[in-house]
Amino acid sequence: MSKSKQLIIIDEELCTGCGRCKDVCPVDAISGIHGEPHKIDSSRCIFCGQCVQTCSAYSSILDEPETPRADKLRERGMFQSTTEPLFAAYCAGDVFEISDALKSDKFTMVQCAPAVRVSIGEDFGMKAGSLTPGKMAAALRRLGFNKVYDTNFAADLTIMEEGNELLSRVKNNGTLPMFTSCCPAWVRYMELNYPDLLPHLSSCKSPQQMSGALFKTYGADINGKQRTEIYSVAVMPCTCKKFESARPEMSMEGHRDVDAVLTTRELAYMIREAGIDFESLPDEDFDKPLGTYSGAGNIFGVTGGVMEAALRTAYELVSGEPVPETDLIFVRGEEGFRIASMTMGEQTFKIAVVAGLTNVAPLLEKVRAGNAEVDFVEVMCCPSGCISGGGQPKVLLPTERDEVYRCRKESMYSHDKNSKIRKSHENPDVQKAYTEFLGEPLGHTSHKLLHTVFGKQDA
Amino acid sequence: MSSSLNHFIAADPEKCIGCKLCEVACSQAHSSGPAFTAGALSAPILPRLYVVQTPEITIPVQCRHCEDAPCANCCPVSAISRKNGAIVVETKLCVGCKTCMLACPFGAIELLPVYKNGAPVMQAVLCENGETSMDEVPMLFAGKCDLCSDRKKGPACVEVCPEKALSLIDPSRMKRERNIKAAMSFLNTSQNFS
């Protein structure tokens, strides 16, 4: 995991020591004297990349650089053709590795997280929050991926597993409250800072890892391939997803579930490098069955989305009736901490949504003290959920950031609203996957492929 | 406007943290096109103010919009003039002779490359030693603060500074305000004497 240790880096030549990264770091992993280059303590860093989004110290063409731009680009894992300015804080990239895999005889499968389709257009000059799932699928196909699947499929699957896990915990007096485990920065935060509370985390792998595990089993079967022939790539709004995919437990028989992760920004580099005109691409569909998704799966990319998706399905599981209103407005919002309750049949569930890790500690202290009156909690590390992730297109000016995030969020919800299927359990290909391959939620195969045990990380 | 002094932007070195966000904002305010993310930028960041960092001080330096502007006075092609209370360069007229750069006592002018559609605009110049008699070199212009006079929200650097270290100074108004403050202070002090 040596590579992951160097994931988020501050370029000493460019850092002016302004300390804005330090202010935005939710885990106090950045230190340095004002006016001198700052450093990241990798043993505390949760790789969320918010410092990358915030940093404005850039390499100016008016200054003579100590290290030439070409060398810096190579060091950062960026193509020489990349025109964007280089900032001090950055995430080490993987485009070279993935370009090589695309040229090899591997059978390449790619998945895209929900928050990528509402932001990638921005890096091609499109307006904030442009919704481009079809162009993204088309671009990935032109880049040479053999199968263009979607993380949203696994988001629906996560709801099936996580929803059933919650109900099982409630029924069997299991550990409550249960916390979501989709956000790898949040999981790492728990492991580093609250190891005693780890049983509260859902045992579900994140959608990225569920997809990866399915690609190399179910996906391999469907495509008549061996696990060893498949190279699995994920496109993510998140820098920590690179860390997550490299965790040793996220592999089977020595083969990683997800071989490599591209951030949204890196996918844009690849599209540019290949000379693809993104804006003029036609809308294409994701490949089936692992690219079929519901609106519920899509809203995973925004704060409150996992909770809303889960409640839409849980309501039906508990009461036997469809949820009266699909839009569960009460879990949406901007605040870093929100609580609500929902009655399903004869049961009332208390839920909480946390956006931004700086807002989670008070709740965790309550859980520790045994007086957190809540059953299910969604936690996302980034301030507005994945749409504001560390791997997303970098909004240059903080004065524009809120508006851009608002536009991305609006697109997430409108994509859900306009989906024919809006509940995870109604996704026909998820249903088919259970019938043909997985059996039942929390069953033997699900347990083996889709669940994991989170442990204390030795930093 | 013509009778009042030119405005200018001043920075407070006590507040400036040297983040260079003012430079990024300045470049954005002076670039055409819809790019608001780093990935969409196809031209370098080209600011018209310059963050100076020394062991003693961190502060952005930019044009003072001098009343008897040396840059405007010495420009051989009359590309620099006073416009709406600011000293501005007419980019199209500028020949990149650097006279203004030398004349400016603050170093507030930098020769910047002209970019169009993501590529530097080139110009042909006579060259003795080349294979042909003409060489292609990037076209340059004198880049300096224009107080973002075309921007509704005023100067971008002032708006974006996370430490509120920059402010737009109206020297005439500031003088009057200070006079009033001094007068009030005098009044208060004199009351103590009686």
XYZ file of C-alpha atoms in Angstrom, chain A residues 196-408:
213
model
C -14.236 0.851 19.345
C -17.283 1.911 17.313
C -16.450 -0.112 14.178
C -19.243 -2.647 14.812
C -21.613 0.228 14.112
C -20.441 0.395 10.493
C -22.504 -1.533 7.981
C -20.564 -4.545 6.768
C -21.453 -3.633 3.172
C -18.610 -2.881 0.822
C -19.026 0.421 -0.965
C -20.759 0.421 -4.369
C -17.345 0.757 -6.029
C -16.103 -2.417 -4.395
C -19.371 -4.291 -4.872
C -19.161 -3.484 -8.576
C -15.566 -4.635 -8.745
C -16.341 -7.904 -6.986
C -19.260 -8.533 -9.334
C -17.284 -7.615 -12.470
C -14.795 -10.366 -11.763
C -17.415 -13.009 -10.936
C -20.892 -12.439 -12.379
C -19.508 -10.081 -15.036
C -16.817 -12.579 -15.979
C -19.439 -15.317 -16.366
C -21.670 -13.105 -18.515
C -18.788 -12.186 -20.798
C -17.266 -15.662 -20.888
C -14.010 -14.501 -19.271
C -11.795 -15.643 -16.465
C -11.265 -13.427 -13.458
C -7.606 -13.085 -14.367
C -8.429 -11.696 -17.809
C -10.422 -8.771 -16.465
C -9.021 -5.351 -15.681
C -11.522 -3.357 -13.678
C -11.490 0.431 -13.553
C -13.648 2.818 -11.543
C -14.273 6.477 -12.347
C -14.861 8.295 -9.097
C -15.424 11.831 -7.785
C -13.284 10.845 -4.843
C -9.540 10.631 -4.231
C -9.947 8.216 -1.313
C -11.487 5.640 -3.660
C -7.934 4.998 -4.883
C -6.986 4.117 -1.313
C -10.087 1.998 -0.827
C -9.520 -0.061 -3.964
C -5.975 -0.856 -2.808
C -7.053 -2.165 0.611
C -5.926 -5.783 0.898
C -9.367 -7.012 1.964
C -10.855 -5.626 -1.268
C -9.577 -8.524 -3.345
C -10.246 -12.154 -4.060
C -7.543 -14.765 -4.413
C -4.920 -12.113 -4.950
C -6.912 -10.211 -7.571
C -8.116 -6.756 -6.696
C -11.840 -6.122 -7.123
C -10.987 -2.738 -8.648
C -7.614 -2.613 -10.350
C -7.401 1.131 -10.772
C -9.390 4.272 -10.039
C -9.638 7.416 -12.127
C -10.942 10.623 -10.629
C -13.403 12.706 -12.631
C -10.557 15.075 -13.467
C -8.355 12.233 -14.669
C -11.076 10.866 -16.943
C -11.263 14.332 -18.472
C -7.471 14.216 -19.058
C -7.832 10.874 -20.828
C -10.679 12.105 -23.016
C -8.656 15.157 -24.024
C -5.496 13.160 -24.620
C -7.445 10.852 -26.949
C -8.667 13.883 -28.885
C -12.317 13.107 -28.208
C -14.662 16.077 -28.535
C -16.764 15.446 -25.442
C -19.484 17.979 -26.127
C -20.323 16.604 -29.548
C -20.523 12.957 -28.443
C -23.873 11.229 -28.872
C -25.713 9.896 -25.818
C -25.077 6.189 -25.456
C -26.386 3.686 -22.918
C -24.368 1.852 -20.325
C -23.913 -1.839 -20.943
C -26.377 -4.226 -19.353
C -26.905 -5.788 -16.894
C -24.244 -4.215 -14.662
C -24.989 -0.748 -15.980
C -28.716 -0.673 -15.295
C -29.722 1.669 -12.494
C -32.570 3.362 -10.695
C -32.924 6.981 -9.660
C -32.306 5.852 -6.097
C -28.894 4.489 -7.047
C -28.024 7.743 -8.741
C -28.683 10.015 -5.756
C -25.926 8.259 -3.805
C -23.756 11.078 -5.099
C -25.328 13.781 -2.966
C -25.625 14.151 0.802
C -28.747 12.407 2.056
C -28.989 10.343 -1.105
C -28.026 6.994 0.346
C -30.508 7.551 3.161
C -33.289 8.517 0.763
C -32.599 5.531 -1.464
C -32.520 3.226 1.566
C -35.784 4.563 2.970
C -37.602 4.151 -0.345
C -36.769 0.446 -0.250
C -36.903 -0.110 3.520
C -40.423 1.281 3.646
C -41.598 -1.413 1.279
C -39.615 -4.145 3.024
C -41.091 -3.249 6.424
C -44.660 -2.290 5.575
C -45.153 -4.377 2.469
C -46.402 -1.276 0.670
C -44.655 1.147 -1.652
C -43.536 4.397 -0.073
C -46.382 6.958 -0.429
C -44.037 9.686 -1.637
C -40.877 8.833 -3.579
C -39.231 12.202 -2.998
C -38.251 12.155 0.662
C -37.535 15.823 0.972
C -36.923 15.650 4.723
C -33.536 13.958 4.304
C -32.346 16.476 1.722
C -30.638 19.681 2.694
C -27.472 21.639 3.135
C -26.858 21.376 6.878
C -23.937 19.275 8.042
C -26.119 17.378 10.504
C -29.777 16.561 10.010
C -32.100 14.235 11.861
C -35.531 12.930 10.955
C -37.793 9.986 11.596
C -39.999 7.880 9.371
C -42.804 5.541 10.317
C -43.026 2.337 8.321
C -45.982 0.140 9.216
C -45.807 -0.085 12.977
C -42.165 0.838 13.299
C -40.596 4.266 13.479
C -37.010 4.666 12.377
C -34.880 7.519 13.545
C -32.286 8.564 11.060
C -29.456 11.056 10.814
C -27.511 12.441 7.877
C -24.018 13.856 8.311
C -22.191 15.792 5.585
C -18.651 16.837 6.403
C -16.609 14.883 8.922
C -16.237 17.847 11.218
C -19.924 17.363 12.040
C -19.761 13.723 13.067
C -17.793 13.761 16.325
C -20.629 14.944 18.612
C -22.818 12.085 17.380
C -20.019 9.543 17.806
C -19.485 10.698 21.372
C -23.183 10.143 22.027
C -22.980 6.682 20.480
C -20.010 5.922 22.716
C -21.979 7.081 25.742
C -24.889 4.927 24.631
C -27.392 7.755 24.325
C -27.605 8.369 20.578
C -31.285 7.947 19.900
C -30.985 7.055 16.274
C -31.156 3.846 14.244
C -29.460 4.568 10.942
C -26.891 7.214 10.015
C -25.525 8.253 6.637
C -22.094 9.845 6.800
C -20.301 11.461 3.874
C -16.902 13.022 4.367
C -17.217 15.816 1.813
C -19.270 18.942 2.511
C -22.071 18.314 -0.005
C -21.501 14.596 -0.472
C -19.671 13.065 -3.464
C -20.602 15.912 -5.812
C -18.069 17.958 -3.829
C -15.483 15.168 -3.716
C -11.736 15.667 -3.890
C -11.495 14.175 -7.393
C -14.174 16.378 -8.932
C -13.456 19.207 -11.370
C -11.692 21.857 -9.298
C -13.767 25.027 -9.058
C -11.168 27.784 -9.245
C -12.893 30.371 -7.111
C -14.435 29.625 -3.713
C -16.949 32.399 -4.354
C -18.434 30.220 -7.117
C -18.200 26.887 -5.346
C -21.582 26.858 -3.574
C -23.415 27.707 -6.770
C -21.559 25.024 -8.750
C -22.307 22.423 -6.073
C -25.934 23.509 -6.076
C -26.114 22.963 -9.846
C -24.491 19.523 -9.565
